[in-house]
mmCIF file with all atom_site columns, C-alpha atoms in Angstrom:
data_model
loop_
_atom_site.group_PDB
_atom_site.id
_atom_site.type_symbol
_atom_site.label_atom_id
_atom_site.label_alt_id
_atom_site.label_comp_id
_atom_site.label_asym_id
_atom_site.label_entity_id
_atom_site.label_seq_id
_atom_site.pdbx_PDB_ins_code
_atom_site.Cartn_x
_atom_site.Cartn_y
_atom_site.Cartn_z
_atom_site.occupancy
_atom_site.B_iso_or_equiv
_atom_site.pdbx_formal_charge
_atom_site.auth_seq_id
_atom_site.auth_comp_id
_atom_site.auth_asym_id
_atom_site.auth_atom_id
_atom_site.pdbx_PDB_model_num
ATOM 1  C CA . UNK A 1 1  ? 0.000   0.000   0.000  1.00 76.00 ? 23 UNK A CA 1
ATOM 2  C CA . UNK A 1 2  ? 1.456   3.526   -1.135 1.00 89.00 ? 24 UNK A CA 1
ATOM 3  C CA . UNK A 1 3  ? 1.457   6.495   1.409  1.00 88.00 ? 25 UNK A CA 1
ATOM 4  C CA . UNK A 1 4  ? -1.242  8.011   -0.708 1.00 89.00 ? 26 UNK A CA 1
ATOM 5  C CA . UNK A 1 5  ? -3.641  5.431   -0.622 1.00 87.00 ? 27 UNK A CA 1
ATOM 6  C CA . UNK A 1 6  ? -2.617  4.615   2.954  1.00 89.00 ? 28 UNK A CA 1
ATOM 7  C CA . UNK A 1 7  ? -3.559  8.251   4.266  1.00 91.00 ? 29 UNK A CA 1
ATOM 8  C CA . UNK A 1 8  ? -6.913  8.289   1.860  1.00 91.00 ? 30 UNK A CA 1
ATOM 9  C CA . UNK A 1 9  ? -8.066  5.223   4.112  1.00 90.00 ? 31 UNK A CA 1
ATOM 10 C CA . UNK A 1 10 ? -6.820  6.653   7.235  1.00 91.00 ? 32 UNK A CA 1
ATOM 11 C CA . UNK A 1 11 ? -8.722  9.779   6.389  1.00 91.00 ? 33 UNK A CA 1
ATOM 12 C CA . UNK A 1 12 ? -12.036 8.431   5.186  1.00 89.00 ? 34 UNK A CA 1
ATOM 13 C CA . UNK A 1 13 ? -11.861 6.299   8.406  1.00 90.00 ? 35 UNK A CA 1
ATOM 14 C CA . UNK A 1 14 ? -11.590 9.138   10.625 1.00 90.00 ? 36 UNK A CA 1
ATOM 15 C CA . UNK A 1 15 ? -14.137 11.107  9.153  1.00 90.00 ? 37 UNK A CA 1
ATOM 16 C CA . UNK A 1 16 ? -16.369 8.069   9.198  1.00 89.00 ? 38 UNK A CA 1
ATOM 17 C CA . UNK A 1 17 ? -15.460 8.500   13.158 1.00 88.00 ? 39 UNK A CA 1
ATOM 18 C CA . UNK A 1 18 ? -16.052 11.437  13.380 1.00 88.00 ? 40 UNK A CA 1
ATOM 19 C CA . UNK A 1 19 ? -19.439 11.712  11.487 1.00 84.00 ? 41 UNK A CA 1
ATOM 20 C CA . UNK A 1 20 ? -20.516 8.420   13.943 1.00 82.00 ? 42 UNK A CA 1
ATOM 21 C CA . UNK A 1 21 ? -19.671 10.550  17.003 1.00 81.00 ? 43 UNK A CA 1
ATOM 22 C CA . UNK A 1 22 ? -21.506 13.896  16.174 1.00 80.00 ? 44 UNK A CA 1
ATOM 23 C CA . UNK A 1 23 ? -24.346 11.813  15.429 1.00 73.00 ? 45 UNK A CA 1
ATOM 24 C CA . UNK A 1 24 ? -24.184 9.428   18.501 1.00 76.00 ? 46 UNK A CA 1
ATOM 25 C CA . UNK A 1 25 ? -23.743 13.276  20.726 1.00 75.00 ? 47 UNK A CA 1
ATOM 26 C CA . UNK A 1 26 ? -26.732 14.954  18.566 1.00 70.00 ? 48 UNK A CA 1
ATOM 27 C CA . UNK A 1 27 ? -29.398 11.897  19.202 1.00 71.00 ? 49 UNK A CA 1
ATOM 28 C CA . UNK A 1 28 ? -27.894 11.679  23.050 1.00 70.00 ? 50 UNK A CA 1
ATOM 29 C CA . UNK A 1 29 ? -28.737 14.895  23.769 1.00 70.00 ? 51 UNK A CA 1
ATOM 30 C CA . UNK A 1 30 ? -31.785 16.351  21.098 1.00 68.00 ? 52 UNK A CA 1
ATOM 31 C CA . UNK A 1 31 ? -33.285 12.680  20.337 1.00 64.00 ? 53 UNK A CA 1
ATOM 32 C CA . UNK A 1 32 ? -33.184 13.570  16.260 1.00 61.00 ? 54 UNK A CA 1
ATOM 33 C CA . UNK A 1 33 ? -33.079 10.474  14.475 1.00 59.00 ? 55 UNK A CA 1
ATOM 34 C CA . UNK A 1 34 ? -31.486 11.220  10.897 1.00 58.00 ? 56 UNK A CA 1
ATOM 35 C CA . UNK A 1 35 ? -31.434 7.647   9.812  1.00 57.00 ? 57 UNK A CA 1
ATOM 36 C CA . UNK A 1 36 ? -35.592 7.638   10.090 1.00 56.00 ? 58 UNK A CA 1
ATOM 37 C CA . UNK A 1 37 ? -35.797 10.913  8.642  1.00 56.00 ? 59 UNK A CA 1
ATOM 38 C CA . UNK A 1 38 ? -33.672 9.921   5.858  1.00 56.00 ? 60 UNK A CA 1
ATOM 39 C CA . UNK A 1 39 ? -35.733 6.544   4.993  1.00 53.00 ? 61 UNK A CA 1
ATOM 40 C CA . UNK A 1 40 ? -38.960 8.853   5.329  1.00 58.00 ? 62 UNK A CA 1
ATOM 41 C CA . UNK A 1 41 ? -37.529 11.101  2.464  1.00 59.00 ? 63 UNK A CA 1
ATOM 42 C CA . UNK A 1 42 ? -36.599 7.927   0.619  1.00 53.00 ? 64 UNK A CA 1
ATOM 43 C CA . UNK A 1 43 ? -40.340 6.613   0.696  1.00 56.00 ? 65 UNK A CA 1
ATOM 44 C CA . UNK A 1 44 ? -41.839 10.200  -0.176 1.00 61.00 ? 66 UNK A CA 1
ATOM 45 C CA . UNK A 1 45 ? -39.172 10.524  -3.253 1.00 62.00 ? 67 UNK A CA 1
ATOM 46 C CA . UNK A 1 46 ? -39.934 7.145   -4.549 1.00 63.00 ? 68 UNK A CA 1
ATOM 47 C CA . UNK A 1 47 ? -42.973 6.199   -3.497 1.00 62.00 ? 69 UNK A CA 1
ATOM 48 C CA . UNK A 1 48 ? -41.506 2.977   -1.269 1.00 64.00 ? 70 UNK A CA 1
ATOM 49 C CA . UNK A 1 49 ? -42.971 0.891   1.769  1.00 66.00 ? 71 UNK A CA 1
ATOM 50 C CA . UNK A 1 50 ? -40.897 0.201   4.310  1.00 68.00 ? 72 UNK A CA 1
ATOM 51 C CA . UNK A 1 51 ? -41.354 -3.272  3.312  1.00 73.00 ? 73 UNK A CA 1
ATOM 52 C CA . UNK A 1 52 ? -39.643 -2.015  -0.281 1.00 71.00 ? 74 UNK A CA 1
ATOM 53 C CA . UNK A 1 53 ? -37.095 -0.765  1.506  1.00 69.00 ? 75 UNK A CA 1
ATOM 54 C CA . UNK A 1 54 ? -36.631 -3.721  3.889  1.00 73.00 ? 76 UNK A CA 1
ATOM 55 C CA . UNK A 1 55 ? -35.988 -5.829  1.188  1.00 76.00 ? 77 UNK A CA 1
ATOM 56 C CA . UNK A 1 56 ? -33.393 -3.681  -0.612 1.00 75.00 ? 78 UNK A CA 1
ATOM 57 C CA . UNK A 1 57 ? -31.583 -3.731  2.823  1.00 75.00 ? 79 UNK A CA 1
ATOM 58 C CA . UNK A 1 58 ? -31.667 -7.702  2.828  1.00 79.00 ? 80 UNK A CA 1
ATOM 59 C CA . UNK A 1 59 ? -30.396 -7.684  -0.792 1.00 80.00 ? 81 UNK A CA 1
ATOM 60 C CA . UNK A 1 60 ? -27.607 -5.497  -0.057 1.00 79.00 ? 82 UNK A CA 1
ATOM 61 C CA . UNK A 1 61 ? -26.627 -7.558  3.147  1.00 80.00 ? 83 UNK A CA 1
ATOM 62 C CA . UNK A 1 62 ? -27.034 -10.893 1.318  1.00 80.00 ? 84 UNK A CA 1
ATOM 63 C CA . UNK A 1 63 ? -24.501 -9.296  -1.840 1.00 80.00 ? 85 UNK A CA 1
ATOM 64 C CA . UNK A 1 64 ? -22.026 -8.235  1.135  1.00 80.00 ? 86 UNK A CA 1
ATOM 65 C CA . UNK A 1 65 ? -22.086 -11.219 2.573  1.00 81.00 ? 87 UNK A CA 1
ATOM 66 C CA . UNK A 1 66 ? -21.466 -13.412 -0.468 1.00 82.00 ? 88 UNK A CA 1
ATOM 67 C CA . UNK A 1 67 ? -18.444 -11.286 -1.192 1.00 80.00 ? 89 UNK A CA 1
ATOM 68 C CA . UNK A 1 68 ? -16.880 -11.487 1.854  1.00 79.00 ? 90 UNK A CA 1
ATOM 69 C CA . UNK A 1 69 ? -17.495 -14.792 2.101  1.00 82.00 ? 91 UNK A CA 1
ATOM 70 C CA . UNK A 1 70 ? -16.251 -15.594 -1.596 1.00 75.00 ? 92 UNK A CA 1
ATOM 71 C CA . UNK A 1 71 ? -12.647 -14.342 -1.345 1.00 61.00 ? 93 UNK A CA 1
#
């Protein structure tokens, strides 16, 4: 691994960190739930149940899984 592509994984990952702490501090202390809002946009955008959007979640997981698995 080159130095470039080592500190573009070390930086994503840190921002990923960081991004998982504000929101962790802002639903501690105001109770907003983003993730909910966000799926609530998705279903008025595109018209999708929660069961739609269930099973895109389970197809995603099961395609994860399979590569993971595969190597």
């Amino acid at each position: 691994m080159t130095k470039q592509e080592q500190f573009t994984v070390t930086s994503i990952a840190l921002l990923m960190l960081l991004l998982s702490i504000y929101l962790y501090i802002d639903f501690y202390f105001t109770g907003n739930t983003h993730s909910t809002d966000a799926l609530s946009g998705m279903t008025q955008i595109f018209g999708m149940t929660d069961e739609h959007i269930q099973n895109i979640n389970s197809e995603i997981t099961v395609k994860v899984l399979s590569q993971v698995t595969s190597k």
